[in-house]
PDB file of C-alpha atoms in Angstrom:
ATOM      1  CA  UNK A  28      22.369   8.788 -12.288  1.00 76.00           C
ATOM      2  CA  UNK A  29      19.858   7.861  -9.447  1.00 85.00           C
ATOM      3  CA  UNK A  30      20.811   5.177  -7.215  1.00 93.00           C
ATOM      4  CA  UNK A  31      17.711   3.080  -7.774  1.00 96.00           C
ATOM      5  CA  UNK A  32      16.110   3.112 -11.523  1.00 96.00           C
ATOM      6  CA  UNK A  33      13.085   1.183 -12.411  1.00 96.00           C
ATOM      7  CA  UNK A  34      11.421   1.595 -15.588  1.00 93.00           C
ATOM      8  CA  UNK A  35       8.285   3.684 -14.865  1.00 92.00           C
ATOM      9  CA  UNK A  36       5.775   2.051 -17.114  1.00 92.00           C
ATOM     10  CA  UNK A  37       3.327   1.520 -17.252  1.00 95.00           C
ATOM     11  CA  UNK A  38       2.456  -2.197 -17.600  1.00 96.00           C
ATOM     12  CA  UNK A  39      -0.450  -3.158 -19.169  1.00 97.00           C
ATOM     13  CA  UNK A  40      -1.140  -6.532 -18.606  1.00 96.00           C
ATOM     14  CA  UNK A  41      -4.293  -9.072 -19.265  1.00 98.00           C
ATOM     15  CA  UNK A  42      -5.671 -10.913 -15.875  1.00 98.00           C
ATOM     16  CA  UNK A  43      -3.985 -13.978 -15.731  1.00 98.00           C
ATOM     17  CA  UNK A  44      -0.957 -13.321 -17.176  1.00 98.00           C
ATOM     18  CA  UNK A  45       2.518 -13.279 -15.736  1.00 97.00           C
ATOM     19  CA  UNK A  46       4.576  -9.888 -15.251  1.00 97.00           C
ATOM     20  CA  UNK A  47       8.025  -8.730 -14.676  1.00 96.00           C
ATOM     21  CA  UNK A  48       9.597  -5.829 -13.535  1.00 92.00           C
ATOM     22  CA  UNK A  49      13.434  -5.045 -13.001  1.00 94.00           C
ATOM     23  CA  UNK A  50      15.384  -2.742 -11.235  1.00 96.00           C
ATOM     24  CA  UNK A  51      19.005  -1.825 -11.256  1.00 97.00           C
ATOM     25  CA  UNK A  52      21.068  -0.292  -8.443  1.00 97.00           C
ATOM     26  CA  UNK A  53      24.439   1.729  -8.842  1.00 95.00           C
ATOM     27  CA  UNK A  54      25.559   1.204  -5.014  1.00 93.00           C
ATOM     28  CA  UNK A  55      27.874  -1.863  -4.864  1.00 91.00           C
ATOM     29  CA  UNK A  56      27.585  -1.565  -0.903  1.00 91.00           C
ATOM     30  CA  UNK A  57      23.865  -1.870  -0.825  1.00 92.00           C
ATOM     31  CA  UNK A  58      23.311  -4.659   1.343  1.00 91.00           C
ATOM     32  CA  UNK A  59      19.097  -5.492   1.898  1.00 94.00           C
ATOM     33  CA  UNK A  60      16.793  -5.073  -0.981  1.00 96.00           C
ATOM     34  CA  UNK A  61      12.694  -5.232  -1.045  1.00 96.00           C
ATOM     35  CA  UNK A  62      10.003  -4.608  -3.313  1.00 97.00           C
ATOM     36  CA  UNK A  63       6.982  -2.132  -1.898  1.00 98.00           C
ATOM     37  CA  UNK A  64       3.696  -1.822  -3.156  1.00 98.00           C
ATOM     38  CA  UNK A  65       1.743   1.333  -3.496  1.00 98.00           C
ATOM     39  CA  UNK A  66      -1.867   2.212  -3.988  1.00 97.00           C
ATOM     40  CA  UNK A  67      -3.046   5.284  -5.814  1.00 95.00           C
ATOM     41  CA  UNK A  68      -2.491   7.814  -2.773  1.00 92.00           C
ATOM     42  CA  UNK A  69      -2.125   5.384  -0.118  1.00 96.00           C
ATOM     43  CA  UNK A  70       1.309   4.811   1.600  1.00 97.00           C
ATOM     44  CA  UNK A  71       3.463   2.473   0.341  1.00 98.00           C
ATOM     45  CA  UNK A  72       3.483  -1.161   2.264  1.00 97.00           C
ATOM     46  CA  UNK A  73       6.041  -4.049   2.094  1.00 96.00           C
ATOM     47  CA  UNK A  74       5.852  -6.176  -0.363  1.00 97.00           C
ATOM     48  CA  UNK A  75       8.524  -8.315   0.294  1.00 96.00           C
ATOM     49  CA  UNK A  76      12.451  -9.140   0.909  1.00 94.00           C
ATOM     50  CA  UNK A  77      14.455 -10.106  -1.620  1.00 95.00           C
ATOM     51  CA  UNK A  78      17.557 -12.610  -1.206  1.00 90.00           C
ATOM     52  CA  UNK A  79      19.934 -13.502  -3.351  1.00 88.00           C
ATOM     53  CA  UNK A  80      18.883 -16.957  -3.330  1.00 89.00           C
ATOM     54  CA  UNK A  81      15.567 -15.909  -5.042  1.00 90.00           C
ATOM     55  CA  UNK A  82      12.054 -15.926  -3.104  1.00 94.00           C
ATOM     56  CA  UNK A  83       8.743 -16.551  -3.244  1.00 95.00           C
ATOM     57  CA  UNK A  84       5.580 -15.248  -1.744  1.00 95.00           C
ATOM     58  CA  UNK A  85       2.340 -16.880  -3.549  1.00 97.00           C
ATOM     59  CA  UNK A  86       2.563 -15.841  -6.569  1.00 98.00           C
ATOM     60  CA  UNK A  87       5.238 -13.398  -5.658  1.00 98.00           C
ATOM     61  CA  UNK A  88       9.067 -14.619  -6.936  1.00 97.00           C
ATOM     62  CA  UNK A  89      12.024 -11.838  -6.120  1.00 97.00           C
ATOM     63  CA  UNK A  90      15.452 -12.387  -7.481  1.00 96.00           C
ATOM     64  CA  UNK A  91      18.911 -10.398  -6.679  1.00 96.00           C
ATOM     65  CA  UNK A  92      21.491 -10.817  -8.960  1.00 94.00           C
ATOM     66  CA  UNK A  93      24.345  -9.052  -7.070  1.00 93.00           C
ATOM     67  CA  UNK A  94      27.108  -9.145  -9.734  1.00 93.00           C
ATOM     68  CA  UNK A  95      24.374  -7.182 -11.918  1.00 94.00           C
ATOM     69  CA  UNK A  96      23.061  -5.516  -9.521  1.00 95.00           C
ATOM     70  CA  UNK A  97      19.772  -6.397 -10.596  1.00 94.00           C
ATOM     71  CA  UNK A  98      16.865  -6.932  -8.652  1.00 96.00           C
ATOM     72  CA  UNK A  99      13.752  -8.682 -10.259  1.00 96.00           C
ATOM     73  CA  UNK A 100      10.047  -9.182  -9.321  1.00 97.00           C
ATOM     74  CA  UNK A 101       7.252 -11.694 -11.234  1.00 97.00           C
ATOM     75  CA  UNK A 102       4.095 -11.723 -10.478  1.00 98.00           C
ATOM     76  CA  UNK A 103       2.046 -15.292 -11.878  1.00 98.00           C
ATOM     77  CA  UNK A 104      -1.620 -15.207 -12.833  1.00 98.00           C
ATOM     78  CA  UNK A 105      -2.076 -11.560 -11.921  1.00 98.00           C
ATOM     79  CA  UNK A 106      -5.102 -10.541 -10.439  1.00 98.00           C
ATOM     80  CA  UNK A 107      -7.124  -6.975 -11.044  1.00 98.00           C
ATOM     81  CA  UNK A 108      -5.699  -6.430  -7.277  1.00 98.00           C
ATOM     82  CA  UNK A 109      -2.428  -6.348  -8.476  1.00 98.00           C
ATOM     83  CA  UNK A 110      -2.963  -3.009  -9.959  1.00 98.00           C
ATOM     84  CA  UNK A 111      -0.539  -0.698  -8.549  1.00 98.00           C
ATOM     85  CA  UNK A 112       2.676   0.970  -7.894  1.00 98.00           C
ATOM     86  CA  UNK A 113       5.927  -1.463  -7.326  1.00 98.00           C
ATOM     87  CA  UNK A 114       8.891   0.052  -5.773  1.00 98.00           C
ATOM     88  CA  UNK A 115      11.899  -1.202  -6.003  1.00 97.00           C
ATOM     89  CA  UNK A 116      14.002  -0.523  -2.410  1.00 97.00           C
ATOM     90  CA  UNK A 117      18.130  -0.338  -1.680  1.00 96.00           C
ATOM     91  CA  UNK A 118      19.017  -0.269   1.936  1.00 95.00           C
ATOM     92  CA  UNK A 119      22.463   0.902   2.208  1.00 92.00           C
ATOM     93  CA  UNK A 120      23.529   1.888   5.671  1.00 89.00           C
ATOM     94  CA  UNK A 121      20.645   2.607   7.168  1.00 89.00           C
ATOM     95  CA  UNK A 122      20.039   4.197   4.205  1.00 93.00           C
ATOM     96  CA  UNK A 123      16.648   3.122   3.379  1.00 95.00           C
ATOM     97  CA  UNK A 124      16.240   4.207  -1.022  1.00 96.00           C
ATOM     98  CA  UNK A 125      13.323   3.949  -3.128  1.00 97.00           C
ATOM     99  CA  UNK A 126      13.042   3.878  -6.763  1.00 97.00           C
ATOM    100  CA  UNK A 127      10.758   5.815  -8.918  1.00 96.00           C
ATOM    101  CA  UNK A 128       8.045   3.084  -9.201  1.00 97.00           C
ATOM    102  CA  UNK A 129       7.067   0.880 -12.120  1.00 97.00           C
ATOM    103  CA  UNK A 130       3.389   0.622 -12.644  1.00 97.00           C
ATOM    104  CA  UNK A 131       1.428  -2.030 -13.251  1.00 98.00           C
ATOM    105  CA  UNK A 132      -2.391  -1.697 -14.957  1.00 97.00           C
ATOM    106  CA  UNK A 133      -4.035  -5.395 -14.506  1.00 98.00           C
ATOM    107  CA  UNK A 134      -7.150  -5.510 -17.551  1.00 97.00           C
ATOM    108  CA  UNK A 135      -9.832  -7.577 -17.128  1.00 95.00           C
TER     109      UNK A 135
ATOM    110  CA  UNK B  29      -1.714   3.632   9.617  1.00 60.00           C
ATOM    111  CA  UNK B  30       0.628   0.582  10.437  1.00 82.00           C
ATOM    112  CA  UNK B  31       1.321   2.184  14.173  1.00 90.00           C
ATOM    113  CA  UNK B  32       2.628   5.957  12.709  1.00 94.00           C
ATOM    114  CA  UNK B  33       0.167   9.017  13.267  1.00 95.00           C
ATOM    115  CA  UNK B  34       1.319  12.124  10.533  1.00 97.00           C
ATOM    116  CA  UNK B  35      -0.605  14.906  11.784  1.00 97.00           C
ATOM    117  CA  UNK B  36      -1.831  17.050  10.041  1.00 97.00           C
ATOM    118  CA  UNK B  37      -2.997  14.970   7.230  1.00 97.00           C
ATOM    119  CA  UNK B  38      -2.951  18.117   4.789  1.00 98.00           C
ATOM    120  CA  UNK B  39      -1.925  21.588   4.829  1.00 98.00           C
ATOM    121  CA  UNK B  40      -1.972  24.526   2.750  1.00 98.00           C
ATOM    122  CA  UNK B  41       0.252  27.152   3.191  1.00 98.00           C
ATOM    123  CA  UNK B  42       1.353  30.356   1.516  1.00 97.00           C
ATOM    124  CA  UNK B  43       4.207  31.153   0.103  1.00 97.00           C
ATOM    125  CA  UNK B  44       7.220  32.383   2.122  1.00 97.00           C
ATOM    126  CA  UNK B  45       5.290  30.531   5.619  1.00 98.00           C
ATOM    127  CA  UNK B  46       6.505  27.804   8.247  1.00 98.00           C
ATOM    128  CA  UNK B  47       5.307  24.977   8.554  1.00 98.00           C
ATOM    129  CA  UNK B  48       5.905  21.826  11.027  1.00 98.00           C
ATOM    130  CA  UNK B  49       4.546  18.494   9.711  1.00 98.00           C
ATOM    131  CA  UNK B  50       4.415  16.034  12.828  1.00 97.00           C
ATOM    132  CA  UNK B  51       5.081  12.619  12.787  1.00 97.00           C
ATOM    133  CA  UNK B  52       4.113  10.241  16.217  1.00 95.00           C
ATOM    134  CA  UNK B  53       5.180   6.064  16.135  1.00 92.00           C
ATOM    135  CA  UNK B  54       4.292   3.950  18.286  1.00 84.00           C
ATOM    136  CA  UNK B  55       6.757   3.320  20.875  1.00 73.00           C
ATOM    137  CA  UNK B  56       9.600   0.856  21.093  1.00 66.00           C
ATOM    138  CA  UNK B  57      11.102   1.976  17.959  1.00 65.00           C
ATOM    139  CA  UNK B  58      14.602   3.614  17.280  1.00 79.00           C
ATOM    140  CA  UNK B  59      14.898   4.601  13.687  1.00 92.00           C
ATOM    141  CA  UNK B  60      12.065   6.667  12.370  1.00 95.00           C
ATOM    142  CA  UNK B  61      12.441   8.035   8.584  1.00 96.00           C
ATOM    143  CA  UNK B  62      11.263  11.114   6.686  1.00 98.00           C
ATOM    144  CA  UNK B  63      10.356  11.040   2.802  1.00 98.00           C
ATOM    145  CA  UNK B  64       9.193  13.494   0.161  1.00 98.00           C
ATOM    146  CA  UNK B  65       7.214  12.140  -2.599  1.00 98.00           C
ATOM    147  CA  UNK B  66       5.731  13.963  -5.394  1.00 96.00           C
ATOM    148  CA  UNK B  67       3.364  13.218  -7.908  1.00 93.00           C
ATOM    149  CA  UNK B  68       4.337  10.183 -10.118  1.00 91.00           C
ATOM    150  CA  UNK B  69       7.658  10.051  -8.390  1.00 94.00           C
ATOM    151  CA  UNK B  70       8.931   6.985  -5.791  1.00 96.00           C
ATOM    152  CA  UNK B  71       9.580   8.591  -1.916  1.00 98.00           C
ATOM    153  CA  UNK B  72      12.584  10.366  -1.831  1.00 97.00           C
ATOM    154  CA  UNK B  73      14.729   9.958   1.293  1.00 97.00           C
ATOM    155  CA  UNK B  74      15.485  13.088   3.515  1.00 98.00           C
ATOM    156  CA  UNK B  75      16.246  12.300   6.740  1.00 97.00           C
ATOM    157  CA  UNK B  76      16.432   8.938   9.478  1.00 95.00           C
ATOM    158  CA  UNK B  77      16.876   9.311  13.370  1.00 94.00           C
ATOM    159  CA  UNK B  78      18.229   6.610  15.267  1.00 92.00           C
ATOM    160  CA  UNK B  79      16.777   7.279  19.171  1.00 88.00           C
ATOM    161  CA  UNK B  80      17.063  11.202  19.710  1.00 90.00           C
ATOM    162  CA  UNK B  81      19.981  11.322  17.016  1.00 91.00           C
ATOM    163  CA  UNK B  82      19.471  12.041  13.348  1.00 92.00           C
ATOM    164  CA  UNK B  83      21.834   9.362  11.680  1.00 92.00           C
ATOM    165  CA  UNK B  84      21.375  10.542   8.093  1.00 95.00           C
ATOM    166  CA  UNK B  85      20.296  14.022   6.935  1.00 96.00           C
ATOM    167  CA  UNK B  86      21.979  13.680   3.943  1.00 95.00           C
ATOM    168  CA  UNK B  87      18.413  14.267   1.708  1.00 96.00           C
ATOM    169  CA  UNK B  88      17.518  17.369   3.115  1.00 97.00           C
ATOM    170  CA  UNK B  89      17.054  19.537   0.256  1.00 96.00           C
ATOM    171  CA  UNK B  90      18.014  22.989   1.982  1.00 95.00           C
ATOM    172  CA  UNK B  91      18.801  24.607   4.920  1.00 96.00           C
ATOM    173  CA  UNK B  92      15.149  25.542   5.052  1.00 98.00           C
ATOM    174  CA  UNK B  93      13.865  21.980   5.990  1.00 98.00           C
ATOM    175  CA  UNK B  94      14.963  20.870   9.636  1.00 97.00           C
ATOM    176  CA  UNK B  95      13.716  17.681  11.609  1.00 97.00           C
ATOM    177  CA  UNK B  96      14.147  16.815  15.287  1.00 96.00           C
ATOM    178  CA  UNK B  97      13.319  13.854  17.490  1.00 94.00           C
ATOM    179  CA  UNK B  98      13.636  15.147  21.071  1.00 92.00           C
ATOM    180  CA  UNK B  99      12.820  12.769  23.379  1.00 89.00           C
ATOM    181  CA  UNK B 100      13.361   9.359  20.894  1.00 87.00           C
ATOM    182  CA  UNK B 101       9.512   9.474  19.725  1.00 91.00           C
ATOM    183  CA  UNK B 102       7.644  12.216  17.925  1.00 94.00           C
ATOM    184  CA  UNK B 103       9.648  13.477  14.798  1.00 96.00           C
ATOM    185  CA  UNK B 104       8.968  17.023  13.824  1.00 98.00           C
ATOM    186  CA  UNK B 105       9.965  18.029   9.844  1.00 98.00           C
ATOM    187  CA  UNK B 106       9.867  21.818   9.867  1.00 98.00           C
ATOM    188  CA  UNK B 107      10.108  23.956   6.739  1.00 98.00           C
ATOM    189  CA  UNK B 108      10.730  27.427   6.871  1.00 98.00           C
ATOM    190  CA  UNK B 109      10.460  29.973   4.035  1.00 98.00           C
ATOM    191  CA  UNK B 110       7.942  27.426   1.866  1.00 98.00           C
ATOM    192  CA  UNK B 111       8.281  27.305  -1.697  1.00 97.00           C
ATOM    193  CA  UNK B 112       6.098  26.182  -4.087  1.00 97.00           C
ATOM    194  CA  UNK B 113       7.922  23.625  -5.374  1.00 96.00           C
ATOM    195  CA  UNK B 114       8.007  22.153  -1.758  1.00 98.00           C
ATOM    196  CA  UNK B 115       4.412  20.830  -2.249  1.00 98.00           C
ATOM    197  CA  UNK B 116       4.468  17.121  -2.092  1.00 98.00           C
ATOM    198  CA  UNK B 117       3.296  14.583   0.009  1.00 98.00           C
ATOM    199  CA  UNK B 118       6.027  14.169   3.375  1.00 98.00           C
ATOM    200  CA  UNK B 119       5.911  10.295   4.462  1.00 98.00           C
ATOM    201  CA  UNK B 120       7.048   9.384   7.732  1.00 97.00           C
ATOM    202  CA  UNK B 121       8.213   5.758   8.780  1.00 96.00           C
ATOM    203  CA  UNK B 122       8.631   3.661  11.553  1.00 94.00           C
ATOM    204  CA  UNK B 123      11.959   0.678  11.258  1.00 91.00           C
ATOM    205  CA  UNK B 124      10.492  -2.525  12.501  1.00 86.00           C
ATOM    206  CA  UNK B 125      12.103  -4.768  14.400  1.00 82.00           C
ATOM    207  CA  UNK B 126      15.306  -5.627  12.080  1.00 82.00           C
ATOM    208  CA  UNK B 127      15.578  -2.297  11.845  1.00 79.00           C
ATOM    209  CA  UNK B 128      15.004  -2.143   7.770  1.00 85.00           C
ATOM    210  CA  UNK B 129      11.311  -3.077   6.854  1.00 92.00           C
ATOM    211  CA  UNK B 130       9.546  -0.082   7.142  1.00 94.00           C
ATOM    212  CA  UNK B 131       6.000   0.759   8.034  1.00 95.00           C
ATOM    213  CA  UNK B 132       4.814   4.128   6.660  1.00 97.00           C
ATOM    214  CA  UNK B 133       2.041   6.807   8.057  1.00 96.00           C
ATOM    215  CA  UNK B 134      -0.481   7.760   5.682  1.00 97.00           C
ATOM    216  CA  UNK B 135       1.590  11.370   5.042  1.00 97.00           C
ATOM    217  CA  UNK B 136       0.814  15.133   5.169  1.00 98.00           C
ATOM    218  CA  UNK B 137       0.021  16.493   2.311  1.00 98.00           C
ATOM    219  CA  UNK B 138       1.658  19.667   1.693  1.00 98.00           C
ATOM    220  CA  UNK B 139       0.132  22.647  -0.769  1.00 98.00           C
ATOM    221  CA  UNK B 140       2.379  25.929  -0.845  1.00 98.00           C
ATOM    222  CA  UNK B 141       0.337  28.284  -2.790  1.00 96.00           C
TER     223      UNK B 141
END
C-alpha cells in the first residue's frame, strides 16, 4: 500500500463550479501535510499547508482529519487556471512524501 | 527556478552509461531533496541531505544510484550502469526556512536509450 493515495482522476469540472479532492495517508506519525500544484511539465510549487483546524487560501479550503487520516482540498468557483496536477504531501521525519496526483481538467 | 539550478536540464544516455545529474541551491539552506518522477506518476522520494550529511537514503532504488553533498551546497545524484527503466524526470529541492515547504528546480530530464 503506498503511503500517500490520491485518486488519480481525472476531474472534469465546469468553470465555476466547486471541486474536491481527498487523500488518505497510512503513516499515523506523519506530522505536516500540504497540497502542491503541478503544471503539465513544470515543477511542482506549494500550494498550501494544511492544519488540522482547516484553512483557507482564496478560494483554497484544506482540511486534516487526523483520526482518518484524511486530508481534503476544495477549490470554489474554479477558474480555467486551475487546470492542473494536485499533490497531496506527508512529511514524516524529514521525510518529505508525495502522492500520485489527482488531476483536475477546468471546461469552459 | 525558485533559487535551485538542475543542470543539465536533459540528458540522453545509453544503456549500461554513468551519468551525474547536478543539482546547485542557493545558499543558506540545510536540507536539499532528490525525487524521481515519471510520467503520470507524483515525485517519488529518494534521498534528503541535511548540511554535508544524507539524513534519508531510504528511496534509493539500487546500489547503482548514489548522491553526495560535499561541501553543504551542490548535490550530485549519480547513476551508474543506466537502465532504461531509469528514464524519468530527477527533481531536486531546496527546504525553506521551516525546514518542510519545499521549493523545486525545474529537473533533468533523463532518457536511457
Amino acid at each position: 500500500r503506498k503511503e500517500v493515495e490520491q485518486d488519480p482522476g481525472p476531474f472534469n469540472v465546469p468553470e465555476g463550479a466547486t471541486v474536491a479532492f481527498n487523500c488518505t495517508y497510512s503513516n499515523s506519525a506523519s506530522q505536516s501535510f500540504f497540497w502542491y500544484r503541478q503544471d503539465c511539465r513544470k515543477e511542482p510549487k506549494l500550494l498550501m499547508s494544511v492544519y488540522s483546524s482547516g484553512n483557507e487560501d482564496g478560494r483554497f479550503t484544506a482540511q486534516l482529519n487526523r483520526a482518518s487520516q484524511y486530508i481534503s482540498l476544495l477549490i470554489r468557483d474554479s477558474k480555467l487556471s486551475d487546470s492542473a496536477t494536485y499533490l497531496c504531501v506527508v512529511n514524516r521525519d524529514d521525510k518529505i512524501i508525495f502522492g500520485k496526483g489527482t488531476r483536475l481538467h477546468i471546461l469552459p | 527556478g525558485a533559487g535551485v539550478s538542475q543542470t543539465p536540464s536533459n540528458k540522453v544516455t545509453e544503456k549500461g552509461k554513468y551519468v551525474e545529474l547536478r543539482c546547485d541551491p542557493i545558499s543558506g539552506h540545510t536540507a536539499l531533496y532528490w525525487y524521481r518522477q515519471s510520467l503520470g506518476q507524483g515525485p517519488e522520494f529518494l534521498i534528503y541531505f541535511q548540511g554535508t550529511g544524507a539524513a534519508d537514503d531510504s528511496g534509493l532504488p539500487n546500489d547503482r544510484f548514489f548522491a553526495v553533498r560535499p561541501e553543504g551546497s551542490v548535490s550530485t545524484l549519480k547513476i551508474q550502469r543506466t537502465e532504461r527503466g531509469d528514464s524519468a524526470v530527477y527533481l531536486c529541492a531546496r527546504a525553506g526556512q521551516d525546514g518542510e515547504k519545499l521549493f523545486f528546480g525545474s529537473g533533468t530530464q533523463l532518457s536511457v536509450l
